[in-house]
Short mmCIF file of C-alpha atoms in Angstrom, two decimals:
data_model
loop_
_atom_site.label_atom_id
_atom_site.label_comp_id
_atom_site.label_asym_id
_atom_site.label_seq_id
_atom_site.Cartn_x
_atom_site.Cartn_y
_atom_site.Cartn_z
CA UNK A 124 10.25 -29.27 29.69
CA UNK A 125 8.89 -26.40 26.80
CA UNK A 126 8.64 -26.52 23.25
CA UNK A 127 9.59 -22.89 21.62
CA UNK A 128 8.99 -22.40 18.04
CA UNK A 129 10.72 -19.83 16.11
CA UNK A 130 10.02 -18.22 12.90
CA UNK A 131 13.00 -16.77 11.24
CA UNK A 132 14.23 -14.27 8.03
CA UNK A 133 17.56 -14.92 7.01
CA UNK A 134 19.61 -13.46 4.56
CA UNK A 135 21.56 -16.95 3.39
CA UNK A 136 24.56 -15.08 1.79
CA UNK A 137 26.97 -15.33 4.27
CA UNK A 138 26.46 -18.81 5.35
CA UNK A 139 27.12 -22.30 4.04
CA UNK A 140 23.46 -23.13 4.61
CA UNK A 141 20.90 -23.86 7.12
CA UNK A 142 22.79 -27.26 8.72
CA UNK A 143 25.81 -27.22 10.94
CA UNK A 144 29.05 -27.64 10.04
CA UNK A 145 32.49 -27.75 10.79
CA UNK A 146 33.94 -25.74 7.61
CA UNK A 147 32.28 -22.25 8.71
CA UNK A 148 29.15 -20.51 10.18
CA UNK A 149 25.70 -21.65 9.34
CA UNK A 150 21.90 -21.01 9.97
CA UNK A 151 21.68 -23.56 12.40
CA UNK A 152 25.01 -22.77 14.34
CA UNK A 153 24.49 -19.45 14.71
CA UNK A 154 20.90 -19.40 16.47
CA UNK A 155 22.20 -22.66 18.61
CA UNK A 156 25.13 -20.58 19.72
CA UNK A 157 22.56 -17.50 20.28
CA UNK A 158 20.36 -19.49 22.26
CA UNK A 159 22.98 -21.07 24.29
CA UNK A 160 24.03 -18.55 25.27
CA UNK A 161 20.51 -17.22 26.52
CA UNK A 162 19.26 -20.27 28.43
CA UNK A 163 22.57 -21.71 28.99
CA UNK A 164 21.29 -25.30 28.23
CA UNK A 165 22.72 -27.86 25.35
CA UNK A 166 19.49 -27.14 23.45
CA UNK A 167 19.20 -28.78 19.71
CA UNK A 168 17.37 -26.52 16.69
CA UNK A 169 15.20 -28.62 14.65
CA UNK A 170 14.73 -26.85 11.14
CA UNK A 171 11.79 -27.12 8.61
CA UNK A 172 14.55 -28.10 5.80
CA UNK A 173 18.21 -27.53 5.25
CA UNK A 174 18.48 -24.75 3.05
CA UNK A 175 21.79 -24.57 0.94
CA UNK A 176 24.94 -22.09 0.70
CA UNK A 177 23.57 -18.66 -0.39
CA UNK A 178 19.81 -19.33 -0.12
CA UNK A 179 17.36 -17.01 1.85
CA UNK A 180 14.28 -17.73 4.22
CA UNK A 181 11.69 -15.07 5.08
CA UNK A 182 9.63 -17.26 7.52
CA UNK A 183 11.89 -20.35 8.12
CA UNK A 184 10.48 -22.86 11.14
CA UNK A 185 12.62 -23.97 13.83
CA UNK A 186 11.91 -25.43 17.24
CA UNK A 187 14.01 -26.16 20.53
CA UNK A 188 13.00 -27.60 23.63
CA UNK A 189 13.92 -25.84 26.96
CA UNK A 190 14.05 -25.83 30.43
CA UNK A 191 14.52 -21.85 30.23
CA UNK A 192 11.35 -20.01 32.57
CA UNK A 193 11.90 -17.10 29.65
CA UNK A 194 7.99 -16.39 28.71
CA UNK A 195 7.81 -17.76 25.08
CA UNK A 196 7.08 -14.02 23.12
CA UNK A 197 10.33 -12.83 25.10
CA UNK A 198 12.47 -15.28 22.88
CA UNK A 199 12.33 -13.13 19.84
CA UNK A 200 13.71 -9.79 21.28
CA UNK A 201 16.36 -11.97 23.39
CA UNK A 202 17.51 -14.16 20.98
CA UNK A 203 17.76 -11.30 18.46
CA UNK A 204 19.77 -9.62 20.68
CA UNK A 205 22.60 -11.93 20.47
CA UNK A 206 22.45 -12.36 16.78
CA UNK A 207 24.15 -10.98 13.76
CA UNK A 208 22.27 -8.72 11.64
CA UNK A 209 21.34 -11.08 9.07
CA UNK A 210 19.36 -13.48 11.18
CA UNK A 211 16.34 -12.29 12.69
CA UNK A 212 13.72 -13.91 14.50
CA UNK A 213 10.28 -12.79 13.57
CA UNK A 214 8.30 -14.42 16.21
CA UNK A 215 8.74 -16.77 18.96
CA UNK A 216 6.14 -19.11 20.49
CA UNK A 217 5.43 -21.67 22.72
CA UNK A 218 4.14 -24.77 20.93
CA UNK A 219 2.41 -28.70 21.88
CA UNK A 220 5.58 -30.53 22.96
CA UNK A 221 5.11 -32.59 20.40
CA UNK A 222 5.65 -30.27 17.20
CA UNK A 223 8.52 -31.12 14.92
CA UNK A 224 9.07 -28.52 12.48
CA UNK A 225 10.63 -30.99 10.12
CA UNK A 226 8.11 -34.08 10.68
CA UNK A 227 4.59 -32.04 11.04
CA UNK A 228 5.06 -29.68 7.49
CA UNK A 229 2.84 -29.97 5.31
CA UNK A 230 4.25 -27.97 2.69
CA UNK A 231 6.33 -25.11 1.77
CA UNK A 232 6.11 -22.04 -0.37
CA UNK A 233 9.51 -20.89 -2.71
CA UNK A 234 10.15 -17.81 -4.60
CA UNK A 235 12.94 -17.71 -7.30
CA UNK A 236 14.04 -13.95 -8.07
CA UNK A 237 15.99 -13.13 -11.77
CA UNK A 238 16.87 -9.92 -13.41
CA UNK A 239 16.32 -9.96 -16.81
CA UNK A 240 18.60 -7.24 -18.18
CA UNK A 241 21.72 -6.91 -20.40
CA UNK A 242 23.92 -5.98 -17.79
CA UNK A 243 24.21 -7.63 -13.90
CA UNK A 244 23.03 -5.54 -11.16
CA UNK A 245 24.72 -3.87 -8.34
CA UNK A 246 21.86 -2.96 -6.14
CA UNK A 247 20.05 -6.49 -4.80
CA UNK A 248 22.92 -8.69 -6.32
CA UNK A 249 22.62 -11.02 -3.55
CA UNK A 250 19.30 -11.93 -4.01
CA UNK A 251 18.92 -11.92 -7.83
CA UNK A 252 20.13 -14.48 -10.70
CA UNK A 253 21.04 -12.62 -13.36
CA UNK A 254 19.74 -13.49 -17.24
CA UNK A 255 20.94 -11.32 -19.94
CA UNK A 256 18.89 -12.45 -22.56
CA UNK A 257 15.35 -11.23 -22.92
CA UNK A 258 13.02 -13.97 -22.15
CA UNK A 259 9.84 -15.25 -23.34
CA UNK A 260 7.34 -15.07 -20.26
CA UNK A 261 4.53 -16.00 -21.72
CA UNK A 262 5.70 -19.07 -22.80
CA UNK A 263 7.55 -19.42 -18.87
CA UNK A 264 3.66 -18.44 -17.82
CA UNK A 265 2.42 -21.44 -20.21
CA UNK A 266 4.70 -24.17 -18.63
CA UNK A 267 4.03 -23.51 -14.94
CA UNK A 268 0.61 -25.28 -15.25
CA UNK A 269 2.42 -28.49 -16.91
CA UNK A 270 4.26 -28.80 -13.27
CA UNK A 271 1.13 -28.94 -11.43
CA UNK A 272 -0.23 -31.83 -10.03
CA UNK A 273 1.40 -35.35 -8.41
CA UNK A 274 4.44 -36.39 -10.48
CA UNK A 275 7.36 -38.91 -9.91
CA UNK A 276 9.98 -35.66 -10.33
CA UNK A 277 13.09 -37.78 -10.58
CA UNK A 278 14.29 -35.66 -13.03
CA UNK A 279 14.06 -32.22 -11.08
CA UNK A 280 16.49 -34.11 -8.29
CA UNK A 281 20.29 -33.23 -7.60
CA UNK A 282 22.37 -36.51 -6.63
CA UNK A 283 23.45 -36.53 -3.29
CA UNK A 284 20.13 -37.32 -1.19
CA UNK A 285 18.57 -40.21 -0.16
CA UNK A 286 14.53 -40.13 -0.03
CA UNK A 287 12.57 -42.88 0.07
CA UNK A 288 9.90 -41.64 -2.71
CA UNK A 289 10.43 -38.92 -5.97
CA UNK A 290 6.97 -38.82 -5.48
CA UNK A 291 5.97 -34.89 -4.53
CA UNK A 292 2.79 -32.87 -5.29
CA UNK A 293 3.20 -28.80 -6.71
CA UNK A 294 0.08 -27.02 -5.73
CA UNK A 295 0.95 -23.79 -7.32
CA UNK A 296 3.48 -22.64 -9.76
CA UNK A 297 3.40 -19.13 -11.20
CA UNK A 298 5.30 -16.07 -12.25
CA UNK A 299 5.15 -12.62 -11.15
CA UNK A 300 6.95 -9.43 -13.39
CA UNK A 301 7.70 -5.80 -12.53
CA UNK A 302 9.62 -4.53 -15.32
CA UNK A 303 12.95 -6.08 -15.23
CA UNK A 304 12.24 -8.13 -12.05
CA UNK A 305 10.68 -11.85 -12.65
CA UNK A 306 9.53 -13.62 -9.77
CA UNK A 307 8.43 -17.37 -9.86
CA UNK A 308 6.28 -18.57 -6.76
CA UNK A 309 6.37 -22.49 -6.11
CA UNK A 310 4.02 -24.37 -3.28
CA UNK A 311 4.34 -27.86 -2.87
CA UNK A 312 4.17 -30.46 -0.34
CA UNK A 313 8.10 -30.90 -0.04
CA UNK A 314 10.70 -30.75 -2.69
CA UNK A 315 13.53 -33.30 -3.66
CA UNK A 316 17.07 -32.15 -3.36
CA UNK A 317 17.68 -28.54 -5.39
CA UNK A 318 14.30 -29.48 -7.20
CA UNK A 319 12.84 -25.48 -6.78
CA UNK A 320 15.97 -24.63 -8.76
CA UNK A 321 15.89 -27.39 -11.36
CA UNK A 322 12.45 -26.79 -11.90
CA UNK A 323 13.32 -22.72 -12.54
CA UNK A 324 16.16 -23.89 -14.85
CA UNK A 325 13.88 -25.83 -16.74
CA UNK A 326 11.92 -23.10 -17.22
CA UNK A 327 14.39 -20.98 -19.00
CA UNK A 328 14.86 -23.22 -21.17
CA UNK A 329 11.03 -22.55 -22.17
CA UNK A 330 11.91 -19.08 -21.72
CA UNK A 331 14.89 -18.86 -24.08
CA UNK A 332 12.64 -20.86 -26.54
CA UNK A 333 14.91 -24.17 -26.20
CA UNK A 334 11.72 -26.46 -25.95
CA UNK A 335 7.75 -25.97 -25.89
CA UNK A 336 5.94 -25.39 -22.92
CA UNK A 337 3.88 -28.77 -23.33
CA UNK A 338 7.35 -30.71 -23.46
CA UNK A 339 7.56 -30.19 -19.68
CA UNK A 340 5.35 -33.05 -19.46
CA UNK A 341 7.70 -35.50 -21.50
CA UNK A 342 10.24 -34.37 -19.24
CA UNK A 343 8.80 -35.44 -16.06
CA UNK A 344 7.58 -39.11 -17.33
CA UNK A 345 11.19 -39.47 -18.69
CA UNK A 346 12.34 -39.23 -14.96
CA UNK A 347 15.67 -38.33 -16.66
CA UNK A 348 17.96 -35.75 -14.58
CA UNK A 349 19.77 -34.88 -18.28
CA UNK A 350 16.47 -33.72 -20.26
CA UNK A 351 15.92 -31.01 -17.30
CA UNK A 352 17.40 -27.53 -17.03
CA UNK A 353 20.59 -26.32 -14.72
CA UNK A 354 19.92 -26.20 -11.26
CA UNK A 355 20.33 -22.34 -11.00
CA UNK A 356 22.72 -20.43 -8.51
CA UNK A 357 21.19 -20.49 -5.14
CA UNK A 358 21.48 -16.84 -4.37
CA UNK A 359 17.83 -16.14 -5.93
CA UNK A 360 15.97 -18.49 -4.07
CA UNK A 361 14.27 -17.94 -1.03
CA UNK A 362 11.75 -19.98 1.35
CA UNK A 363 8.97 -18.07 1.78
CA UNK A 364 6.37 -19.91 4.03
CA UNK A 365 6.22 -23.30 5.51
CA UNK A 366 2.69 -24.66 6.31
CA UNK A 367 2.20 -26.96 8.87
CA UNK B 152 39.22 14.40 -27.14
CA UNK B 153 35.90 13.10 -26.56
CA UNK B 154 33.39 13.34 -23.72
CA UNK B 155 32.19 10.05 -22.64
CA UNK B 156 28.77 9.43 -20.20
CA UNK B 157 28.42 6.84 -18.09
CA UNK B 158 24.87 5.86 -16.63
CA UNK B 159 25.87 3.61 -13.44
CA UNK B 160 24.39 1.45 -11.09
CA UNK B 161 25.78 1.35 -7.44
CA UNK B 162 24.93 -0.30 -3.99
CA UNK B 163 26.25 2.59 -1.61
CA UNK B 164 26.30 0.65 1.86
CA UNK B 165 30.21 0.12 1.61
CA UNK B 166 31.08 3.64 0.47
CA UNK B 167 31.40 7.17 1.76
CA UNK B 168 29.20 8.81 -0.96
CA UNK B 169 30.09 9.70 -4.28
CA UNK B 170 32.34 12.21 -4.04
CA UNK B 171 36.16 11.43 -3.53
CA UNK B 172 37.86 11.38 0.08
CA UNK B 173 41.17 10.87 1.50
CA UNK B 174 39.41 9.13 4.20
CA UNK B 175 37.99 5.75 2.68
CA UNK B 176 36.54 4.40 -0.66
CA UNK B 177 33.98 6.66 -2.77
CA UNK B 178 32.04 5.91 -5.66
CA UNK B 179 34.06 8.71 -7.68
CA UNK B 180 37.12 7.25 -6.50
CA UNK B 181 37.03 3.80 -7.53
CA UNK B 182 35.46 4.40 -10.54
CA UNK B 183 38.12 7.34 -11.38
CA UNK B 184 40.93 4.43 -10.55
CA UNK B 185 39.33 1.95 -12.59
CA UNK B 186 38.73 4.53 -15.62
CA UNK B 187 42.49 5.56 -15.26
CA UNK B 188 43.56 1.92 -15.09
CA UNK B 189 42.20 1.82 -18.46
CA UNK B 190 42.97 4.87 -20.27
CA UNK B 191 46.58 5.58 -18.53
CA UNK B 192 45.29 9.42 -18.37
CA UNK B 193 44.74 11.73 -15.68
CA UNK B 194 40.74 12.00 -15.87
CA UNK B 195 38.10 14.01 -13.96
CA UNK B 196 34.85 12.08 -13.41
CA UNK B 197 32.12 14.62 -12.93
CA UNK B 198 28.86 13.46 -11.06
CA UNK B 199 25.59 14.31 -11.16
CA UNK B 200 25.32 15.23 -8.06
CA UNK B 201 26.85 13.97 -4.45
CA UNK B 202 25.13 11.50 -2.87
CA UNK B 203 25.80 10.87 0.61
CA UNK B 204 27.31 7.72 2.38
CA UNK B 205 24.84 4.78 1.98
CA UNK B 206 23.14 6.15 -0.52
CA UNK B 207 22.40 4.08 -3.78
CA UNK B 208 21.84 5.02 -7.40
CA UNK B 209 20.33 2.50 -10.15
CA UNK B 210 21.00 5.40 -12.57
CA UNK B 211 23.62 7.99 -11.69
CA UNK B 212 24.79 10.11 -14.60
CA UNK B 213 28.82 11.15 -14.86
CA UNK B 214 31.14 12.08 -17.71
CA UNK B 215 34.78 12.36 -18.25
CA UNK B 216 37.06 13.45 -21.14
CA UNK B 217 39.28 11.10 -22.57
CA UNK B 218 41.59 11.05 -25.92
CA UNK B 219 41.58 7.00 -25.72
CA UNK B 220 40.53 5.34 -28.66
CA UNK B 221 38.48 2.82 -27.16
CA UNK B 222 34.85 2.75 -28.80
CA UNK B 223 32.37 4.71 -26.87
CA UNK B 224 29.91 1.55 -26.15
CA UNK B 225 33.23 -0.26 -24.99
CA UNK B 226 33.83 1.56 -22.15
CA UNK B 227 31.02 -0.54 -20.18
CA UNK B 228 32.48 -3.34 -20.39
CA UNK B 229 36.39 -2.52 -20.01
CA UNK B 230 35.37 -0.24 -17.01
CA UNK B 231 32.84 -3.17 -15.18
CA UNK B 232 35.69 -5.74 -15.75
CA UNK B 233 38.03 -3.03 -13.45
CA UNK B 234 35.25 -2.43 -10.85
CA UNK B 235 34.41 -4.16 -7.65
CA UNK B 236 30.82 -5.94 -7.86
CA UNK B 237 28.74 -3.16 -5.98
CA UNK B 238 28.98 -0.63 -8.88
CA UNK B 239 28.01 -1.42 -12.30
CA UNK B 240 28.19 0.56 -15.38
CA UNK B 241 24.97 0.25 -17.28
CA UNK B 242 25.65 2.51 -19.81
CA UNK B 243 28.23 4.38 -21.86
CA UNK B 244 27.86 6.65 -24.98
CA UNK B 245 29.79 9.82 -26.32
CA UNK B 246 28.04 12.66 -26.14
CA UNK B 247 28.99 16.24 -27.21
CA UNK B 248 32.37 17.64 -25.63
CA UNK B 249 30.38 20.29 -23.55
CA UNK B 250 27.96 17.88 -21.64
CA UNK B 251 28.13 18.27 -17.98
CA UNK B 252 26.32 15.81 -15.91
CA UNK B 253 25.91 18.28 -13.11
CA UNK B 254 25.29 21.48 -14.66
CA UNK B 255 22.89 20.05 -17.69
CA UNK B 256 20.76 18.24 -15.04
CA UNK B 257 17.21 19.47 -15.57
CA UNK B 258 15.81 17.11 -12.58
CA UNK B 259 16.22 13.90 -10.68
CA UNK B 260 13.98 10.95 -9.36
CA UNK B 261 14.54 9.42 -5.86
CA UNK B 262 13.00 6.66 -4.27
CA UNK B 263 12.85 6.18 -0.29
CA UNK B 264 11.96 2.33 1.03
CA UNK B 265 10.72 1.86 4.28
CA UNK B 266 9.68 -1.66 5.94
CA UNK B 267 6.56 -1.27 8.17
CA UNK B 268 6.38 -3.85 10.57
CA UNK B 269 7.19 -5.01 13.99
CA UNK B 270 10.59 -6.48 13.83
CA UNK B 271 13.28 -5.18 11.38
CA UNK B 272 14.50 -6.95 8.29
CA UNK B 273 17.36 -9.86 7.74
CA UNK B 274 17.27 -9.56 3.87
CA UNK B 275 17.37 -6.67 2.12
CA UNK B 276 18.79 -4.72 5.34
CA UNK B 277 21.26 -2.03 3.36
CA UNK B 278 18.26 -0.87 1.71
CA UNK B 279 15.25 -0.20 3.65
CA UNK B 280 14.71 1.93 6.57
CA UNK B 281 12.74 0.17 9.62
CA UNK B 282 9.50 1.59 11.01
CA UNK B 283 8.37 -0.45 13.85
CA UNK B 284 4.89 1.47 14.46
CA UNK B 285 1.74 1.17 11.91
CA UNK B 286 1.93 4.29 9.67
CA UNK B 287 -1.25 5.92 8.05
CA UNK B 288 -0.44 5.74 4.57
CA UNK B 289 -3.97 7.40 3.78
CA UNK B 290 -2.61 10.39 5.24
CA UNK B 291 1.09 10.36 4.14
CA UNK B 292 -0.54 10.04 0.85
CA UNK B 293 -2.87 13.02 1.18
CA UNK B 294 0.10 14.95 2.55
CA UNK B 295 2.38 14.49 -0.56
CA UNK B 296 0.18 16.67 -2.79
CA UNK B 297 0.89 19.64 -0.30
CA UNK B 298 4.65 19.27 -1.23
CA UNK B 299 3.87 19.62 -4.92
CA UNK B 300 5.11 23.12 -6.53
CA UNK B 301 7.27 26.04 -6.31
CA UNK B 302 8.48 26.86 -3.07
CA UNK B 303 11.47 27.86 -0.42
CA UNK B 304 12.31 24.59 0.78
CA UNK B 305 14.29 26.25 3.72
CA UNK B 306 12.89 24.24 6.31
CA UNK B 307 13.79 21.10 4.11
CA UNK B 308 17.36 21.69 4.23
CA UNK B 309 20.21 20.64 6.60
CA UNK B 310 23.02 23.20 7.18
CA UNK B 311 26.43 23.06 5.48
CA UNK B 312 25.80 23.49 1.65
CA UNK B 313 25.86 26.68 0.38
CA UNK B 314 23.58 27.27 -2.34
CA UNK B 315 22.56 30.57 -4.36
CA UNK B 316 18.61 30.08 -3.56
CA UNK B 317 16.94 27.25 -1.38
CA UNK B 318 13.92 27.91 -4.25
CA UNK B 319 12.99 24.51 -5.82
CA UNK B 320 9.94 22.84 -7.43
CA UNK B 321 8.98 19.57 -6.84
CA UNK B 322 6.82 18.26 -9.79
CA UNK B 323 6.00 14.86 -7.89
CA UNK B 324 5.72 13.19 -5.21
CA UNK B 325 3.64 9.69 -5.01
CA UNK B 326 3.62 6.65 -2.23
CA UNK B 327 3.39 3.00 -3.72
CA UNK B 328 3.15 0.14 -0.84
CA UNK B 329 3.13 -3.71 -1.56
CA UNK B 330 2.74 -5.69 1.97
CA UNK B 331 5.06 -4.31 4.24
CA UNK B 332 7.32 -2.44 1.88
CA UNK B 333 6.63 1.41 1.48
CA UNK B 334 8.14 3.45 -1.73
CA UNK B 335 8.20 7.05 -1.63
CA UNK B 336 9.13 8.65 -5.12
CA UNK B 337 9.81 11.98 -5.14
CA UNK B 338 10.86 14.20 -8.52
CA UNK B 339 12.01 17.73 -8.48
CA UNK B 340 14.22 20.23 -10.50
CA UNK B 341 17.16 19.89 -7.53
CA UNK B 342 16.87 18.94 -3.85
CA UNK B 343 19.01 21.05 -1.06
CA UNK B 344 21.64 19.16 1.30
CA UNK B 345 19.36 16.20 2.70
CA UNK B 346 15.92 17.53 1.13
CA UNK B 347 14.54 14.23 0.06
CA UNK B 348 15.48 12.65 3.61
CA UNK B 349 13.77 15.29 5.29
CA UNK B 350 10.96 15.33 2.95
CA UNK B 351 10.43 11.60 4.13
CA UNK B 352 11.33 12.41 8.20
CA UNK B 353 8.30 15.07 7.46
CA UNK B 354 5.89 12.47 5.97
CA UNK B 355 7.01 10.10 9.14
CA UNK B 356 5.18 12.83 11.36
CA UNK B 357 2.07 12.45 9.17
CA UNK B 358 2.09 9.05 8.76
CA UNK B 359 2.62 8.86 12.80
CA UNK B 360 -0.68 11.21 13.23
CA UNK B 361 1.58 14.04 14.92
CA UNK B 362 0.64 16.40 12.55
CA UNK B 363 -2.35 16.68 9.60
CA UNK B 364 -1.65 16.69 6.29
CA UNK B 365 -2.41 19.98 5.31
CA UNK B 366 -0.11 21.58 8.04
CA UNK B 367 2.55 20.41 5.20
CA UNK B 368 1.87 24.34 4.03
CA UNK B 369 2.96 25.65 7.32
CA UNK B 370 6.05 23.85 7.75
CA UNK B 371 7.07 24.97 4.09
CA UNK B 372 5.98 28.50 4.86
CA UNK B 373 8.05 28.57 8.14
CA UNK B 374 10.91 28.06 6.63
CA UNK B 375 12.16 26.47 9.90
CA UNK B 376 14.17 23.42 9.69
CA UNK B 377 13.27 22.62 13.31
CA UNK B 378 9.51 22.81 12.39
CA UNK B 379 10.35 19.66 10.01
CA UNK B 380 10.47 15.85 10.57
CA UNK B 381 14.17 14.02 11.09
CA UNK B 382 16.94 13.56 8.46
CA UNK B 383 16.12 9.74 7.94
CA UNK B 384 18.74 7.01 7.62
CA UNK B 385 20.87 7.17 3.99
CA UNK B 386 20.57 3.60 3.25
CA UNK B 387 16.66 3.92 2.28
CA UNK B 388 17.75 6.37 -0.25
CA UNK B 389 17.99 5.88 -3.88
CA UNK B 390 18.89 7.95 -7.19
CA UNK B 391 16.33 6.65 -9.52
CA UNK B 392 17.12 8.93 -12.43
CA UNK B 393 18.40 12.18 -13.66
CA UNK B 394 16.58 14.06 -16.30
CA UNK B 395 18.54 16.45 -19.16
#
């Protein structure tokens, strides 16, 4: 029995997120079917996290156990051959039999992309959240630093998930801008349900001059979901990297 | 009678190019139908150029004449309301009755986007041409300068178009790179049929070390289509700007 680790890029536009379900196509379901066609085995693909409907990934990590004799690096091409064009295996490799994509993950980086102009976009519309009103980027950049550290992020968690603790560490949060495109990058040891999208929604409150950057600390300390910003749409979100 | 100028962004993936035809959806056809629904007139939309199937535009220019009393700047929202999400009017304005999008165009800037890595992309796959082998970007940048100037570009023209002269002026040609994405920008007073895509194909011969940068001059002087590079796929091409 071997353990195969996959690095996967996908465009989440046409999927109901990562996790298998009966209502429609998912990334996990589509990949498992492709791998089963190849290995003729009942494999189970373990993912590093559950991304929501419409969320994208540049380097999602997953692993599966197999008795197949296909060389580890050949899985990439063989699986890609059976996948639709919106899911691509970037790398396939053999790892220790005990490696677990989810349990062993030490951290993740996500990006969130915004187009800030008066009219919504045609090009890249599945990857960009449109904001009409000119954002105060300097204030948003200033606000980032108040998120960095180890806190109880209960105020930045949607209901519907059960986790032991809401304490998480944000290692980095920064904003890049080029013309009308704003990209927010966040790195942490783990994220609560919808946490990245609510952090972005809260940064937008700062960008719209509704709250001051330093008020972020009060929102974190309140542990009150009502005090934080909206959960912005999924399509702007991309899983950039998983750390082990 | 008024003359309305439109600035249009579109994702060309699902269209048979700009020009109306009976075989399927086009940008011009889709826009004309939307405008007719609005003005209840038989309008004709004049475009700044004919983009091919799969080519995109960030600021295509078109104009139409109308007796409608809709304020010029209100056309934007009114037409957008009747368009699919892959075509967006960025701006609508009234211009001189004699303004003609194509005849009055003084120049254009196009961009061409390449992803240079070992595996094809899932994200942005409709906007990127994938090149597997590592390109020599420095040589490509060096080659750019040999294109700049006024020349007979017959070697960089696909057959199938009839034009009076093949002499064109390239004002700028440069390359930006960020990680695995390479963007080639070209500005000229006008372009022959497929000229931008053949220039990119020829720059790729340089990037693959098949020819030296200074050999570009010989290819131009030969006026021989066989000596230039391939016509690269349409999906990497975007009309960035039209100058008047």
